[in-house]
PDB file of C-alpha atoms in Angstrom:
ATOM      1  CA  SER A   1       0.000   0.000   0.000  1.00 44.00           C
ATOM      2  CA  ALA A   2       1.016   3.633  -0.276  1.00 46.00           C
ATOM      3  CA  PRO A   3       1.540   3.923   3.506  1.00 47.00           C
ATOM      4  CA  VAL A   4       3.800   0.860   3.376  1.00 45.00           C
ATOM      5  CA  THR A   5       5.844   2.471   0.616  1.00 48.00           C
ATOM      6  CA  ALA A   6       6.183   5.710   2.559  1.00 48.00           C
ATOM      7  CA  GLN A   7       7.136   3.804   5.683  1.00 50.00           C
ATOM      8  CA  ARG A   8       9.793   1.827   3.810  1.00 51.00           C
ATOM      9  CA  GLU A   9      11.203   5.009   2.277  1.00 50.00           C
ATOM     10  CA  GLN A  10      11.481   6.461   5.761  1.00 47.00           C
ATOM     11  CA  GLN A  11      13.270   3.332   6.954  1.00 47.00           C
ATOM     12  CA  LEU A  12      15.782   3.577   4.118  1.00 51.00           C
ATOM     13  CA  SER A  13      16.525   7.211   4.984  1.00 46.00           C
ATOM     14  CA  ALA A  14      16.441   7.069   8.773  1.00 45.00           C
ATOM     15  CA  PRO A  15      19.406   6.172  10.972  1.00 43.00           C
ATOM     16  CA  PRO A  16      19.351   2.503  11.991  1.00 41.00           C
ATOM     17  CA  ALA A  17      19.169   1.485  15.611  1.00 39.00           C
ATOM     18  CA  GLY A  18      22.449   2.050  17.351  1.00 40.00           C
ATOM     19  CA  SER A  19      23.788   4.352  14.650  1.00 40.00           C
ATOM     20  CA  PRO A  20      25.643   7.581  15.427  1.00 39.00           C
ATOM     21  CA  SER A  21      23.477  10.524  16.324  1.00 38.00           C
ATOM     22  CA  SER A  22      22.976  13.443  13.980  1.00 39.00           C
ATOM     23  CA  ALA A  23      25.971  15.061  15.655  1.00 36.00           C
ATOM     24  CA  ARG A  24      28.158  12.312  14.205  1.00 47.00           C
ATOM     25  CA  ARG A  25      26.768  11.799  10.719  1.00 63.00           C
ATOM     26  CA  ASN A  26      27.654   8.966   8.376  1.00 81.00           C
ATOM     27  CA  ARG A  27      27.946   9.321   4.642  1.00 87.00           C
ATOM     28  CA  CYS A  28      25.166   6.916   3.732  1.00 90.00           C
ATOM     29  CA  LEU A  29      22.726   8.942   5.807  1.00 90.00           C
ATOM     30  CA  ASP A  30      23.995  12.148   4.195  1.00 89.00           C
ATOM     31  CA  ALA A  31      23.510  10.582   0.756  1.00 92.00           C
ATOM     32  CA  ALA A  32      19.939   9.534   1.580  1.00 92.00           C
ATOM     33  CA  GLU A  33      19.068  12.991   2.884  1.00 91.00           C
ATOM     34  CA  ALA A  34      20.676  14.687  -0.107  1.00 91.00           C
ATOM     35  CA  CYS A  35      18.617  12.537  -2.485  1.00 93.00           C
ATOM     36  CA  THR A  36      15.454  13.356  -0.534  1.00 92.00           C
ATOM     37  CA  ALA A  37      16.259  17.074  -0.837  1.00 90.00           C
ATOM     38  CA  ASP A  38      16.589  16.864  -4.633  1.00 92.00           C
ATOM     39  CA  ALA A  39      13.260  16.622  -6.469  1.00 94.00           C
ATOM     40  CA  ARG A  40      14.497  14.507  -9.368  1.00 95.00           C
ATOM     41  CA  CYS A  41      16.496  12.086  -7.227  1.00 95.00           C
ATOM     42  CA  GLN A  42      13.648  11.641  -4.771  1.00 96.00           C
ATOM     43  CA  ARG A  43      11.048  11.100  -7.518  1.00 97.00           C
ATOM     44  CA  LEU A  44      13.113   8.393  -9.193  1.00 97.00           C
ATOM     45  CA  ARG A  45      13.924   6.804  -5.853  1.00 96.00           C
ATOM     46  CA  THR A  46      10.250   6.761  -4.932  1.00 95.00           C
ATOM     47  CA  GLU A  47       9.534   4.968  -8.212  1.00 94.00           C
ATOM     48  CA  TYR A  48      11.836   2.058  -7.476  1.00 94.00           C
ATOM     49  CA  VAL A  49      10.731   1.846  -3.851  1.00 92.00           C
ATOM     50  CA  ALA A  50       7.123   1.600  -5.042  1.00 91.00           C
ATOM     51  CA  GLN A  51       7.940  -1.091  -7.604  1.00 91.00           C
ATOM     52  CA  CYS A  52      10.222  -3.135  -5.355  1.00 91.00           C
ATOM     53  CA  LEU A  53       8.551  -2.731  -1.969  1.00 87.00           C
ATOM     54  CA  GLY A  54       5.197  -1.010  -2.303  1.00 72.00           C
ATOM     55  CA  ARG A  55       1.736  -1.901  -3.536  1.00 60.00           C
ATOM     56  CA  ALA A  56       3.093  -3.415  -6.746  1.00 54.00           C
ATOM     57  CA  ALA A  57       5.109  -5.863  -4.668  1.00 56.00           C
ATOM     58  CA  ALA A  58       2.285  -6.836  -2.289  1.00 58.00           C
ATOM     59  CA  GLY A  59       1.711 -10.159  -4.043  1.00 64.00           C
ATOM     60  CA  GLY A  60       5.384 -10.907  -4.566  1.00 76.00           C
ATOM     61  CA  CYS A  61       8.380  -9.252  -6.116  1.00 83.00           C
ATOM     62  CA  PRO A  62       7.746  -7.881  -9.657  1.00 89.00           C
ATOM     63  CA  GLN A  63      11.449  -8.228 -10.420  1.00 90.00           C
ATOM     64  CA  ALA A  64      11.346  -6.956 -14.007  1.00 92.00           C
ATOM     65  CA  ARG A  65       9.551  -3.728 -13.009  1.00 92.00           C
ATOM     66  CA  CYS A  66      11.767  -3.309  -9.953  1.00 94.00           C
ATOM     67  CA  ARG A  67      14.940  -3.627 -12.000  1.00 95.00           C
ATOM     68  CA  ARG A  68      13.686  -1.276 -14.682  1.00 96.00           C
ATOM     69  CA  ALA A  69      12.938   1.382 -12.062  1.00 96.00           C
ATOM     70  CA  LEU A  70      16.458   0.954 -10.682  1.00 96.00           C
ATOM     71  CA  ARG A  71      17.950   1.410 -14.149  1.00 97.00           C
ATOM     72  CA  ARG A  72      15.932   4.609 -14.578  1.00 97.00           C
ATOM     73  CA  PHE A  73      17.233   5.867 -11.246  1.00 97.00           C
ATOM     74  CA  PHE A  74      20.861   5.635 -12.364  1.00 96.00           C
ATOM     75  CA  ALA A  75      20.252   6.731 -15.962  1.00 95.00           C
ATOM     76  CA  ARG A  76      18.192   9.818 -15.139  1.00 96.00           C
ATOM     77  CA  GLY A  77      19.120  10.820 -11.607  1.00 95.00           C
ATOM     78  CA  PRO A  78      21.893  13.329 -10.764  1.00 93.00           C
ATOM     79  CA  PRO A  79      25.079  11.189 -10.830  1.00 92.00           C
ATOM     80  CA  ALA A  80      26.631  12.793  -7.755  1.00 91.00           C
ATOM     81  CA  LEU A  81      23.583  11.836  -5.705  1.00 93.00           C
ATOM     82  CA  THR A  82      22.794   8.406  -7.154  1.00 95.00           C
ATOM     83  CA  HIS A  83      26.429   7.378  -6.886  1.00 94.00           C
ATOM     84  CA  ALA A  84      26.651   8.710  -3.332  1.00 93.00           C
ATOM     85  CA  LEU A  85      23.864   6.313  -2.348  1.00 94.00           C
ATOM     86  CA  LEU A  86      25.609   3.439  -4.108  1.00 94.00           C
ATOM     87  CA  PHE A  87      29.201   4.055  -3.019  1.00 94.00           C
ATOM     88  CA  CYS A  88      28.859   5.692   0.414  1.00 92.00           C
ATOM     89  CA  SER A  89      31.314   4.398   2.994  1.00 89.00           C
ATOM     90  CA  CYS A  90      30.332   2.887   6.338  1.00 89.00           C
ATOM     91  CA  VAL A  91      32.115   2.480   9.647  1.00 86.00           C
ATOM     92  CA  ASN A  92      29.697   0.118  11.411  1.00 88.00           C
ATOM     93  CA  ALA A  93      27.550  -2.915  10.621  1.00 89.00           C
ATOM     94  CA  ALA A  94      24.229  -1.102  10.989  1.00 89.00           C
ATOM     95  CA  CYS A  95      25.184   1.445   8.339  1.00 91.00           C
ATOM     96  CA  ALA A  96      26.559  -1.273   6.072  1.00 92.00           C
ATOM     97  CA  GLU A  97      23.355  -3.296   6.291  1.00 91.00           C
ATOM     98  CA  ARG A  98      21.259  -0.253   5.403  1.00 89.00           C
ATOM     99  CA  ARG A  99      23.579   0.417   2.462  1.00 91.00           C
ATOM    100  CA  ARG A 100      23.146  -3.176   1.288  1.00 91.00           C
ATOM    101  CA  GLN A 101      19.367  -2.870   1.634  1.00 90.00           C
ATOM    102  CA  THR A 102      19.143   0.486  -0.175  1.00 91.00           C
ATOM    103  CA  PHE A 103      18.686  -1.122  -3.576  1.00 91.00           C
ATOM    104  CA  VAL A 104      16.293  -3.793  -2.264  1.00 90.00           C
ATOM    105  CA  PRO A 105      18.343  -6.981  -2.637  1.00 89.00           C
ATOM    106  CA  ALA A 106      15.365  -9.184  -1.801  1.00 88.00           C
ATOM    107  CA  CYS A 107      13.798  -8.183  -5.131  1.00 90.00           C
ATOM    108  CA  ALA A 108      16.516  -6.841  -7.423  1.00 90.00           C
ATOM    109  CA  PHE A 109      19.607  -8.613  -6.153  1.00 89.00           C
ATOM    110  CA  SER A 110      18.780 -11.987  -4.593  1.00 85.00           C
ATOM    111  CA  GLY A 111      17.447 -14.926  -6.542  1.00 75.00           C
ATOM    112  CA  PRO A 112      14.035 -16.580  -6.096  1.00 74.00           C
ATOM    113  CA  GLY A 113      15.443 -19.280  -3.793  1.00 76.00           C
ATOM    114  CA  PRO A 114      17.190 -19.102  -0.415  1.00 81.00           C
ATOM    115  CA  ALA A 115      20.597 -20.055  -1.840  1.00 85.00           C
ATOM    116  CA  PRO A 116      22.560 -18.273  -4.583  1.00 89.00           C
ATOM    117  CA  PRO A 117      22.414 -19.953  -8.018  1.00 88.00           C
ATOM    118  CA  SER A 118      25.449 -20.760 -10.118  1.00 91.00           C
ATOM    119  CA  CYS A 119      26.870 -17.601 -11.684  1.00 94.00           C
ATOM    120  CA  LEU A 120      26.428 -19.276 -15.049  1.00 94.00           C
ATOM    121  CA  ALA A 121      22.656 -18.686 -14.824  1.00 92.00           C
ATOM    122  CA  PRO A 122      22.725 -14.865 -14.571  1.00 93.00           C
ATOM    123  CA  LEU A 123      25.725 -14.752 -16.915  1.00 94.00           C
ATOM    124  CA  ASP A 124      23.858 -16.694 -19.615  1.00 94.00           C
ATOM    125  CA  ALA A 125      20.760 -14.546 -19.046  1.00 94.00           C
ATOM    126  CA  CYS A 126      22.874 -11.419 -19.431  1.00 96.00           C
ATOM    127  CA  GLU A 127      24.496 -12.683 -22.624  1.00 95.00           C
ATOM    128  CA  HIS A 128      21.037 -12.998 -24.216  1.00 95.00           C
ATOM    129  CA  SER A 129      19.681  -9.687 -22.896  1.00 95.00           C
ATOM    130  CA  ARG A 130      19.751  -6.549 -25.033  1.00 96.00           C
ATOM    131  CA  VAL A 131      19.793  -4.525 -21.810  1.00 95.00           C
ATOM    132  CA  CYS A 132      22.377  -6.450 -19.819  1.00 96.00           C
ATOM    133  CA  ARG A 133      24.925  -7.576 -22.408  1.00 96.00           C
ATOM    134  CA  PRO A 134      26.159  -4.125 -23.551  1.00 97.00           C
ATOM    135  CA  ARG A 135      26.310  -2.988 -19.941  1.00 96.00           C
ATOM    136  CA  LEU A 136      28.447  -5.946 -18.952  1.00 97.00           C
ATOM    137  CA  LEU A 137      30.767  -5.270 -21.893  1.00 96.00           C
ATOM    138  CA  ALA A 138      30.989  -1.608 -20.856  1.00 96.00           C
ATOM    139  CA  PHE A 139      31.822  -2.653 -17.303  1.00 96.00           C
ATOM    140  CA  GLN A 140      34.537  -5.048 -18.474  1.00 95.00           C
ATOM    141  CA  ALA A 141      36.108  -2.363 -20.665  1.00 94.00           C
ATOM    142  CA  SER A 142      35.759   0.510 -18.180  1.00 94.00           C
ATOM    143  CA  CYS A 143      37.093  -1.324 -15.121  1.00 95.00           C
ATOM    144  CA  ALA A 144      39.717  -3.442 -16.889  1.00 92.00           C
ATOM    145  CA  PRO A 145      43.245  -3.534 -15.406  1.00 91.00           C
ATOM    146  CA  ALA A 146      46.039  -1.832 -17.327  1.00 89.00           C
ATOM    147  CA  PRO A 147      49.233  -3.774 -16.520  1.00 86.00           C
ATOM    148  CA  SER A 148      51.471  -1.090 -17.999  1.00 87.00           C
ATOM    149  CA  ALA A 149      49.986   1.687 -15.844  1.00 86.00           C
ATOM    150  CA  PRO A 150      51.325   2.557 -12.370  1.00 83.00           C
ATOM    151  CA  GLY A 151      49.306   0.549  -9.883  1.00 84.00           C
ATOM    152  CA  GLY A 152      47.785  -1.531 -12.667  1.00 88.00           C
ATOM    153  CA  CYS A 153      44.896   0.852 -13.426  1.00 90.00           C
ATOM    154  CA  LEU A 154      44.529   3.978 -15.558  1.00 87.00           C
ATOM    155  CA  GLN A 155      44.298   7.212 -13.584  1.00 81.00           C
ATOM    156  CA  ASP A 156      41.381   8.546 -15.628  1.00 86.00           C
ATOM    157  CA  GLN A 157      39.227   5.422 -15.511  1.00 89.00           C
ATOM    158  CA  VAL A 158      37.599   6.102 -12.125  1.00 91.00           C
ATOM    159  CA  PRO A 159      34.465   7.931 -13.400  1.00 92.00           C
ATOM    160  CA  ARG A 160      33.981   5.492 -16.301  1.00 94.00           C
ATOM    161  CA  CYS A 161      34.318   2.476 -14.019  1.00 95.00           C
ATOM    162  CA  LEU A 162      31.821   3.867 -11.490  1.00 95.00           C
ATOM    163  CA  HIS A 163      29.293   4.723 -14.225  1.00 95.00           C
ATOM    164  CA  ALA A 164      29.653   1.281 -15.764  1.00 96.00           C
ATOM    165  CA  TYR A 165      29.262  -0.475 -12.424  1.00 97.00           C
ATOM    166  CA  ALA A 166      26.152   1.566 -11.624  1.00 96.00           C
ATOM    167  CA  GLY A 167      24.792   0.601 -15.049  1.00 96.00           C
ATOM    168  CA  LEU A 168      24.689  -3.047 -13.968  1.00 97.00           C
ATOM    169  CA  VAL A 169      22.274  -2.347 -11.102  1.00 96.00           C
ATOM    170  CA  GLY A 170      18.871  -3.439 -12.350  1.00 96.00           C
ATOM    171  CA  THR A 171      20.124  -6.118 -14.765  1.00 96.00           C
ATOM    172  CA  ALA A 172      20.303  -9.911 -14.591  1.00 94.00           C
ATOM    173  CA  ILE A 173      23.687  -9.648 -12.864  1.00 94.00           C
ATOM    174  CA  THR A 174      22.838  -6.840 -10.442  1.00 94.00           C
ATOM    175  CA  PRO A 175      25.762  -6.595  -7.996  1.00 94.00           C
ATOM    176  CA  ASN A 176      25.544  -5.562  -4.358  1.00 94.00           C
ATOM    177  CA  TYR A 177      27.583  -5.542  -1.182  1.00 93.00           C
ATOM    178  CA  VAL A 178      28.020  -9.105   0.036  1.00 89.00           C
ATOM    179  CA  ASP A 179      28.243  -8.479   3.787  1.00 85.00           C
ATOM    180  CA  ASN A 180      28.328  -5.866   6.543  1.00 86.00           C
ATOM    181  CA  ALA A 181      32.015  -6.219   7.343  1.00 82.00           C
ATOM    182  CA  SER A 182      33.583  -4.814   4.178  1.00 84.00           C
ATOM    183  CA  ALA A 183      32.978  -2.988   0.919  1.00 87.00           C
ATOM    184  CA  ARG A 184      33.213  -6.218  -1.115  1.00 91.00           C
ATOM    185  CA  VAL A 185      30.699  -6.555  -3.939  1.00 94.00           C
ATOM    186  CA  ALA A 186      29.497  -9.446  -6.096  1.00 94.00           C
ATOM    187  CA  PRO A 187      26.443 -10.623  -8.026  1.00 94.00           C
ATOM    188  CA  TRP A 188      24.002 -12.951  -6.228  1.00 92.00           C
ATOM    189  CA  CYS A 189      25.612 -16.216  -7.313  1.00 93.00           C
ATOM    190  CA  ASP A 190      28.483 -18.623  -6.706  1.00 91.00           C
ATOM    191  CA  CYS A 191      30.471 -21.157  -8.704  1.00 92.00           C
ATOM    192  CA  GLY A 192      29.882 -24.288  -6.654  1.00 85.00           C
ATOM    193  CA  ALA A 193      27.760 -26.055  -9.266  1.00 81.00           C
ATOM    194  CA  SER A 194      29.343 -24.873 -12.513  1.00 79.00           C
ATOM    195  CA  GLY A 195      30.741 -28.220 -13.673  1.00 83.00           C
ATOM    196  CA  ASN A 196      33.127 -28.044 -16.606  1.00 87.00           C
ATOM    197  CA  ARG A 197      32.464 -24.281 -16.901  1.00 91.00           C
ATOM    198  CA  ARG A 198      34.001 -23.578 -13.507  1.00 92.00           C
ATOM    199  CA  GLU A 199      36.842 -21.517 -14.941  1.00 93.00           C
ATOM    200  CA  GLU A 200      34.421 -19.346 -16.911  1.00 93.00           C
ATOM    201  CA  CYS A 201      32.258 -18.920 -13.838  1.00 94.00           C
ATOM    202  CA  GLU A 202      35.168 -17.921 -11.625  1.00 94.00           C
ATOM    203  CA  ALA A 203      36.433 -15.458 -14.212  1.00 94.00           C
ATOM    204  CA  PHE A 204      33.029 -13.772 -14.329  1.00 95.00           C
ATOM    205  CA  ARG A 205      32.702 -13.558 -10.549  1.00 94.00           C
ATOM    206  CA  GLY A 206      36.261 -12.286 -10.373  1.00 94.00           C
ATOM    207  CA  LEU A 207      35.219  -9.222 -12.386  1.00 95.00           C
ATOM    208  CA  PHE A 208      33.726  -8.039  -9.081  1.00 96.00           C
ATOM    209  CA  THR A 209      35.575  -9.926  -6.345  1.00 94.00           C
ATOM    210  CA  ARG A 210      39.137  -9.675  -7.719  1.00 93.00           C
ATOM    211  CA  ASN A 211      39.048  -6.376  -9.593  1.00 94.00           C
ATOM    212  CA  ARG A 212      41.661  -3.959  -8.249  1.00 93.00           C
ATOM    213  CA  CYS A 213      40.480  -1.183 -10.572  1.00 94.00           C
ATOM    214  CA  LEU A 214      36.877  -1.408  -9.339  1.00 95.00           C
ATOM    215  CA  ASP A 215      38.123  -1.452  -5.749  1.00 93.00           C
ATOM    216  CA  GLY A 216      40.356   1.530  -6.465  1.00 92.00           C
ATOM    217  CA  ALA A 217      37.538   3.477  -8.138  1.00 93.00           C
ATOM    218  CA  MET A 218      35.270   2.966  -5.125  1.00 92.00           C
ATOM    219  CA  GLN A 219      38.048   4.066  -2.773  1.00 90.00           C
ATOM    220  CA  ALA A 220      38.740   7.111  -4.935  1.00 89.00           C
ATOM    221  CA  PHE A 221      35.076   8.084  -4.761  1.00 88.00           C
ATOM    222  CA  ASP A 222      35.237   7.852  -0.977  1.00 80.00           C
ATOM    223  CA  GLY A 223      38.374   9.995  -0.945  1.00 79.00           C
ATOM    224  CA  GLY A 224      36.745  12.619  -3.175  1.00 79.00           C
ATOM    225  CA  TRP A 225      33.313  12.598  -1.511  1.00 78.00           C
ATOM    226  CA  PRO A 226      31.208  14.992  -3.652  1.00 74.00           C
ATOM    227  CA  PRO A 227      31.095  18.419  -1.969  1.00 71.00           C
ATOM    228  CA  VAL A 228      27.772  19.057  -3.728  1.00 64.00           C
ATOM    229  CA  LEU A 229      26.103  16.848  -1.111  1.00 73.00           C
ATOM    230  CA  GLN A 230      26.560  19.473   1.564  1.00 60.00           C
ATOM    231  CA  ASP A 231      24.770  21.993  -0.649  1.00 60.00           C
ATOM    232  CA  GLN A 232      21.965  19.507  -1.190  1.00 58.00           C
ATOM    233  CA  LEU A 233      21.532  19.098   2.560  1.00 57.00           C
ATOM    234  CA  ASP A 234      20.899  22.840   2.951  1.00 53.00           C
ATOM    235  CA  VAL A 235      17.112  23.090   3.153  1.00 43.00           C
ATOM    236  CA  HIS A 236      17.279  26.591   1.715  1.00 33.00           C
ATOM    237  CA  GLN A 237      19.122  25.422  -1.402  1.00 44.00           C
ATOM    238  CA  ASP A 238      17.159  26.035  -4.592  1.00 46.00           C
ATOM    239  CA  PRO A 239      16.553  22.676  -6.403  1.00 44.00           C
ATOM    240  CA  GLU A 240      17.437  24.066  -9.833  1.00 45.00           C
ATOM    241  CA  HIS A 241      20.656  25.505  -8.447  1.00 41.00           C
ATOM    242  CA  SER A 242      21.440  22.116  -6.900  1.00 38.00           C
ATOM    243  CA  LEU A 243      21.155  20.400 -10.262  1.00 36.00           C
ATOM    244  CA  GLN A 244      23.470  22.981 -11.780  1.00 38.00           C
ATOM    245  CA  GLN A 245      25.921  22.286  -8.980  1.00 37.00           C
ATOM    246  CA  VAL A 246      25.799  18.580  -9.754  1.00 34.00           C
ATOM    247  CA  SER A 247      26.622  19.274 -13.399  1.00 33.00           C
ATOM    248  CA  SER A 248      29.331  21.844 -12.879  1.00 32.00           C
ATOM    249  CA  THR A 249      31.167  21.244  -9.612  1.00 30.00           C
ATOM    250  CA  ASP A 250      31.345  17.500  -9.113  1.00 32.00           C
ATOM    251  CA  GLY A 251      34.810  17.077 -10.579  1.00 29.00           C
ATOM    252  CA  LEU A 252      35.086  13.392  -9.745  1.00 29.00           C
ATOM    253  CA  LEU A 253      31.961  12.153 -11.496  1.00 30.00           C
ATOM    254  CA  VAL A 254      30.948  14.726 -14.066  1.00 28.00           C
ATOM    255  CA  GLY A 255      33.821  17.092 -14.631  1.00 27.00           C
ATOM    256  CA  SER A 256      36.265  14.585 -16.097  1.00 29.00           C
ATOM    257  CA  SER A 257      34.995  14.285 -19.669  1.00 27.00           C
ATOM    258  CA  LEU A 258      31.906  13.521 -21.700  1.00 23.00           C
ATOM    259  CA  LEU A 259      33.479  10.181 -22.487  1.00 28.00           C
ATOM    260  CA  SER A 260      32.704   9.028 -18.937  1.00 31.00           C
ATOM    261  CA  LEU A 261      28.980   9.443 -19.639  1.00 29.00           C
ATOM    262  CA  LEU A 262      28.890   7.505 -22.892  1.00 31.00           C
ATOM    263  CA  PRO A 263      28.034   4.093 -21.405  1.00 34.00           C
ATOM    264  CA  VAL A 264      24.966   5.533 -19.666  1.00 33.00           C
ATOM    265  CA  LEU A 265      23.846   7.763 -22.531  1.00 30.00           C
ATOM    266  CA  ALA A 266      24.284   5.069 -25.148  1.00 35.00           C
ATOM    267  CA  LEU A 267      22.193   2.599 -23.190  1.00 36.00           C
ATOM    268  CA  ARG A 268      19.394   4.929 -22.153  1.00 36.00           C
ATOM    269  CA  PRO A 269      17.039   3.844 -25.023  1.00 37.00           C
ATOM    270  CA  LEU A 270      17.232   0.289 -23.652  1.00 38.00           C
ATOM    271  CA  LEU A 271      15.579   1.206 -20.353  1.00 43.00           C
TER     272      LEU A 271
END
């Protein structure tokens, strides 16, 4: 019902039990409040909450509609705000669990059964999906290691890698945080029952679990936490001015080059 949706939205934005008080804010809470303060971000967030947790989900999870709403959120929302919700850092388990629950893993991330399926199932589904396949290819290209570069990753690949990773949320291989003790991510699958395709399965899962460039991009985002969020949290901030700030001052996500936006822009008609 609508009240259930509103209640769930409040739960996603509110501090969890035992979390630091408002005097000691955490970044995931700041990200949630900044999204709420921005009309476009909040509208798109409300859409996926309604599809994944509200009246539409009363009789079960409408996974296709839930995932589509998530893809719209990342394709059309202000990148500084949508990425802040996705990549915010946590210092305690309560914050980490809320971060993991933000994109409704029970509907968009987890499978229909209690145990993860073989990664070959979502991988095969992605290979045959006009939405998922180009996004996976973009992720592979954007977050690929560069052995000749210092540290093994290109310095300018951070924004492209983050955009490409975000583009996978809402697809057959939707990734998420795997626990509350780290920032490790993976799709909802394992390789225990992959038979003679075990090597292929492990290579796919390793794109998330053994990807130094993805790890580095997420750490770089944390180190360059978008200053626009503080403006968004000002209740007197004009919404139109906030959107201009997102476009012009967020050097990490938007100010690098138009090339970093190509994966999202190119795939927008597929939503």
